[in-house]
PDB file of C-alpha atoms and ligand atoms in Angstrom:
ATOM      1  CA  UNK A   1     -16.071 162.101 110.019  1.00 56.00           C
ATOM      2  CA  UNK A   2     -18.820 159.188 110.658  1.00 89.00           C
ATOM      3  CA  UNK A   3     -20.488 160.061 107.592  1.00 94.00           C
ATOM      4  CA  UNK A   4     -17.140 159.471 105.075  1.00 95.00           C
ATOM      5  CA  UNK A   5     -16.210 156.180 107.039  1.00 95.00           C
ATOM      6  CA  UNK A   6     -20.199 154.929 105.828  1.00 95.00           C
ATOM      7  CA  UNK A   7     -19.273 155.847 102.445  1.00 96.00           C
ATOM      8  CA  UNK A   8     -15.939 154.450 102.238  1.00 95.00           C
ATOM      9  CA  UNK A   9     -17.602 151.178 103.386  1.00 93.00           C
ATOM     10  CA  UNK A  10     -20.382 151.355 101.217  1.00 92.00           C
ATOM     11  CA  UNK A  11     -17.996 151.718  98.211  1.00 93.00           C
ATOM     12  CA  UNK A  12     -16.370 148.645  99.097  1.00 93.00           C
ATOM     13  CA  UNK A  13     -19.461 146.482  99.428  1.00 90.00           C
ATOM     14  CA  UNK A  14     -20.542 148.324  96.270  1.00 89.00           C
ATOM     15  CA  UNK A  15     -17.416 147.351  94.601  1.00 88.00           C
ATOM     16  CA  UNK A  16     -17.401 143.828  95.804  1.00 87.00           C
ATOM     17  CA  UNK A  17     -20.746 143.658  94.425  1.00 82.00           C
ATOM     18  CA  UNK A  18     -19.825 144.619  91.064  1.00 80.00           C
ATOM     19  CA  UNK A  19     -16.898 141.811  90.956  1.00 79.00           C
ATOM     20  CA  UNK A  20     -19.506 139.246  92.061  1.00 77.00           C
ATOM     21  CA  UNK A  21     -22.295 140.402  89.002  1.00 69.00           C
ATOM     22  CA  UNK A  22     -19.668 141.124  86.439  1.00 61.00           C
ATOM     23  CA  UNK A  23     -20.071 138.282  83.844  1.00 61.00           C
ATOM     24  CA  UNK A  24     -17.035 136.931  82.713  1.00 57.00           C
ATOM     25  CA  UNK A  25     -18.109 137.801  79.111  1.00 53.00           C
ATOM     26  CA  UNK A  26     -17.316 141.589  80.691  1.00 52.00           C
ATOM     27  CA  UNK A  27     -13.865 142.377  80.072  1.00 53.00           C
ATOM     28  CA  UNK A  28     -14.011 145.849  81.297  1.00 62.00           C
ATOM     29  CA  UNK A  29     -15.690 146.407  84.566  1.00 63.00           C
ATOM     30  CA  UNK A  30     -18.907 147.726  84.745  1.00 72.00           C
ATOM     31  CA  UNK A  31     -20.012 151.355  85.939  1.00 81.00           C
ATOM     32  CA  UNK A  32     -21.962 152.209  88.570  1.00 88.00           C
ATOM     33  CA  UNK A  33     -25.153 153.910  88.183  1.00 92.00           C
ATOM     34  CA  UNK A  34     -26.685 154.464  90.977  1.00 94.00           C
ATOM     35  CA  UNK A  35     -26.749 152.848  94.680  1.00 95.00           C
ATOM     36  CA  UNK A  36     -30.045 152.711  97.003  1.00 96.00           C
ATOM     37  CA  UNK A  37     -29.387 153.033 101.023  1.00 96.00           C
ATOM     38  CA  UNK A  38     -31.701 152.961 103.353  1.00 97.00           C
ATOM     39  CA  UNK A  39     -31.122 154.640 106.265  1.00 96.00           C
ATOM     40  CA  UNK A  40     -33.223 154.617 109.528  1.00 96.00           C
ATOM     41  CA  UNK A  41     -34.135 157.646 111.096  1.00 93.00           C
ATOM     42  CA  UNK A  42     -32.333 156.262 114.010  1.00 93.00           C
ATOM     43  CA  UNK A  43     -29.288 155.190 112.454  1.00 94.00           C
ATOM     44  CA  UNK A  44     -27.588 158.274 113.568  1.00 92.00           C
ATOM     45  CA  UNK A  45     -27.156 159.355 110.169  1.00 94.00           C
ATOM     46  CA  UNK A  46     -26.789 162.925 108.637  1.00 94.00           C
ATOM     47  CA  UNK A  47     -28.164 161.885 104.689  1.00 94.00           C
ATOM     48  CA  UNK A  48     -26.603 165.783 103.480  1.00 95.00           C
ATOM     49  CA  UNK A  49     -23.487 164.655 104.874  1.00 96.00           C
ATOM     50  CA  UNK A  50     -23.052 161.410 103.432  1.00 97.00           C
ATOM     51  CA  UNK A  51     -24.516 162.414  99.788  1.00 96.00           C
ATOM     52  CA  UNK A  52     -21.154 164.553 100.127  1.00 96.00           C
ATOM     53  CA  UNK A  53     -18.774 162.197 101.455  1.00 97.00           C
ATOM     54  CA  UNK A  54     -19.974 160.171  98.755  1.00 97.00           C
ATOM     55  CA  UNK A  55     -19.315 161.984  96.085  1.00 96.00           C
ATOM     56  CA  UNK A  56     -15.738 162.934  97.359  1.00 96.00           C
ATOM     57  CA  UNK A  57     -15.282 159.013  98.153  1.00 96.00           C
ATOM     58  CA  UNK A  58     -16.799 157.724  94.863  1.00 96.00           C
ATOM     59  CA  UNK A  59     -13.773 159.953  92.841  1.00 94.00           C
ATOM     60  CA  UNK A  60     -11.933 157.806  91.102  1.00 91.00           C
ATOM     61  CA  UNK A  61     -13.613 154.645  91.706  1.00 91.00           C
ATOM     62  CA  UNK A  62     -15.849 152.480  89.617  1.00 88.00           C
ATOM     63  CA  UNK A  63     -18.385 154.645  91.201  1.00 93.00           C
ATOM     64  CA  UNK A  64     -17.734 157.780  90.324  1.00 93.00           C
ATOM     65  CA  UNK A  65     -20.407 159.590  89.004  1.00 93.00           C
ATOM     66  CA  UNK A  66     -23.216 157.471  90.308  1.00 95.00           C
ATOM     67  CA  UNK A  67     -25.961 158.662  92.429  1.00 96.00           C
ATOM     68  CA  UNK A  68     -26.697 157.979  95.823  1.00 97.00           C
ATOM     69  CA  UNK A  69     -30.330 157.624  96.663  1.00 97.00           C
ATOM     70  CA  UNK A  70     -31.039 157.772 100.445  1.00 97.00           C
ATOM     71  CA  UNK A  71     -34.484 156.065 101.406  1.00 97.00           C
ATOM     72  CA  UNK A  72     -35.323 156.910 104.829  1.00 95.00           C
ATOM     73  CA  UNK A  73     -36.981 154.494 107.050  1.00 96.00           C
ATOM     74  CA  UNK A  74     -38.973 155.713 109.692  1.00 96.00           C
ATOM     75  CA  UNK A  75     -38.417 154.740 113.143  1.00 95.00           C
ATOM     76  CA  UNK A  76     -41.101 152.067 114.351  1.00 96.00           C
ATOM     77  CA  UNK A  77     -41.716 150.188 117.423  1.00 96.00           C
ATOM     78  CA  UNK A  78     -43.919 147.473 118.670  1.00 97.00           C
ATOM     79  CA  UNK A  79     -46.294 148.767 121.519  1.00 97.00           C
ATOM     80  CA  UNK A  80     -47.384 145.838 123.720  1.00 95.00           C
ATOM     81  CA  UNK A  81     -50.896 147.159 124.343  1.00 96.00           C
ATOM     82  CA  UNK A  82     -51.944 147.767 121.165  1.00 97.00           C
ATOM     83  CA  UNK A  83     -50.130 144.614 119.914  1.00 97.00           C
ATOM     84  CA  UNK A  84     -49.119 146.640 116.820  1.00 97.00           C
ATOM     85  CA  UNK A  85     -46.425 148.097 115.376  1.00 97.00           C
ATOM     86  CA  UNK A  86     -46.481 152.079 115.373  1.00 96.00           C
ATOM     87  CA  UNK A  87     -44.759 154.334 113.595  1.00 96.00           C
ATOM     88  CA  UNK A  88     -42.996 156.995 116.590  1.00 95.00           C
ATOM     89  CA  UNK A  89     -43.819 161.008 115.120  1.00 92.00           C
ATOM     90  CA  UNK A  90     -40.689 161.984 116.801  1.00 88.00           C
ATOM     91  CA  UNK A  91     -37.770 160.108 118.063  1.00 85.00           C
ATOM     92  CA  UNK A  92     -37.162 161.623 121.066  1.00 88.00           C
ATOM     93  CA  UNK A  93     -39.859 160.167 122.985  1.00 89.00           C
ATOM     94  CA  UNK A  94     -39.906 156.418 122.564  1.00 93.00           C
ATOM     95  CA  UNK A  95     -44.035 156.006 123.612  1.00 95.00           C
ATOM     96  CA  UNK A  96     -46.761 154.686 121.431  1.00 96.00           C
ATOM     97  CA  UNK A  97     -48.312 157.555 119.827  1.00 95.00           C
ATOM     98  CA  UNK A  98     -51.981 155.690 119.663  1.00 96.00           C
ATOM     99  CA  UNK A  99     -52.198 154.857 123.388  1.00 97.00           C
ATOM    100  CA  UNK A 100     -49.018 157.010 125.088  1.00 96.00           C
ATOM    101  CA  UNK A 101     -47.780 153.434 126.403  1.00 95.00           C
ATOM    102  CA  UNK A 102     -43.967 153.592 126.812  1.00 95.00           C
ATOM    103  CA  UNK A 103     -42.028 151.238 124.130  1.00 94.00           C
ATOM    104  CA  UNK A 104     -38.818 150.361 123.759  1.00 89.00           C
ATOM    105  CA  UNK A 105     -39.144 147.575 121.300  1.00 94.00           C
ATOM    106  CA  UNK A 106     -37.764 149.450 118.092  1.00 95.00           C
ATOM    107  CA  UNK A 107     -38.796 147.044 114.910  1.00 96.00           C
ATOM    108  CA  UNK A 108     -37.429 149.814 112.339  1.00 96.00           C
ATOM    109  CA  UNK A 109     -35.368 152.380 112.071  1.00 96.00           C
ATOM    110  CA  UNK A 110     -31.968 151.614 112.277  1.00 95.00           C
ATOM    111  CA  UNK A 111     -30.915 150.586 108.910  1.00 96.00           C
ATOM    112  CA  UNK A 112     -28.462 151.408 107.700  1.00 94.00           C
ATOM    113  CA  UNK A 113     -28.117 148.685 104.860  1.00 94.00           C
ATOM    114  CA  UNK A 114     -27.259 148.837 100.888  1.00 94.00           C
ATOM    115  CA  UNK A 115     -30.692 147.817  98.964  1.00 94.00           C
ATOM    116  CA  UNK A 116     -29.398 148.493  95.423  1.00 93.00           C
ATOM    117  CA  UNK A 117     -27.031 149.023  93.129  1.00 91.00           C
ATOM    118  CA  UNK A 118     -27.600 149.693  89.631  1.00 90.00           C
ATOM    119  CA  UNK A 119     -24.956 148.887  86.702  1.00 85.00           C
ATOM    120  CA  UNK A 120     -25.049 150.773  83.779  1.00 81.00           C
ATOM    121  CA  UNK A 121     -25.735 147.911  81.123  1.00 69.00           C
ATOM    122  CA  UNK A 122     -23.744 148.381  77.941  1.00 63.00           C
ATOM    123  CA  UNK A 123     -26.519 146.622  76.202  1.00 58.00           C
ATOM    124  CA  UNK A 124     -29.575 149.295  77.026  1.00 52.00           C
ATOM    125  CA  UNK A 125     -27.497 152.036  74.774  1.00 54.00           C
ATOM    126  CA  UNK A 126     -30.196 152.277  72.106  1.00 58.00           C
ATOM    127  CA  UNK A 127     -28.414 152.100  68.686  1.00 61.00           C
ATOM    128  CA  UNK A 128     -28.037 154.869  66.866  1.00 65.00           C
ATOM    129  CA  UNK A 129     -31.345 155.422  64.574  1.00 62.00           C
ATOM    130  CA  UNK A 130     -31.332 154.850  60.961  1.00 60.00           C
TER     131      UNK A 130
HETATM  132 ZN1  LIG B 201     -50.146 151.677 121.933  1.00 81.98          ZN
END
């Protein structure tokens, strides 16, 4: 499945990006809260699918638990004669939808690229009143 192979991979970098941040002060490794992809509409990507491979791929990792947050870019493409960028209403056409100029110059919408990931600080556990 495409969609468990993306979140196998995104564990790693995830994971990789928790050895890098964890201060050596940190003698257990920190959790994962939550991790921020953004996905392009054209990245081929089914987000239901992948918030479920996730979740089966984060089990016993560091990341287990943590949410996935799926920010979905919108595909956009540059149309030469309105010398601006356009956002396309549907991606099946590829044509400027201010002037109906054909475009293939796609500026967005094929991310597919980890923005965030969010640690659960030790330090933010509010003591306990009193
Ligand atoms: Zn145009």
């Amino acid at each position: 499945m495409h969609e468990l192979s993306i979140a196998t991979n995104l564990i790693s970098l995830a994971l990789e990006a928790i050895q890098n941040k964890s201060p050596a002060l940190h003698t257990s490794a920190p959790r994962v809260d939550q991790v921020t992809l953004r996905v392009g509409r054209l990245a081929g990507v089914d987000a239901e699918a992948l918030q479920f491979c996730y979740e089966i791929a984060t089990r016993d990792t560091p990341l287990a638990g943590s949410q996935l947050v799926i920010e979905e870019v919108p595909a956009v493409v540059y149309c030469p004669a309105c010398q601006a960028e356009r956002e396309l209403p549907s991606v099946q056409r590829f044509v400027c939808p201010e002037c109906g100029q054909p475009t293939a110059e796609l500026r967005r919408g094929r991310e597919l690229e980890l923005t965030c990931i969010q640690l659960v600080e030790p330090d933010t556990v509010s003591p306990p009143a009193g």
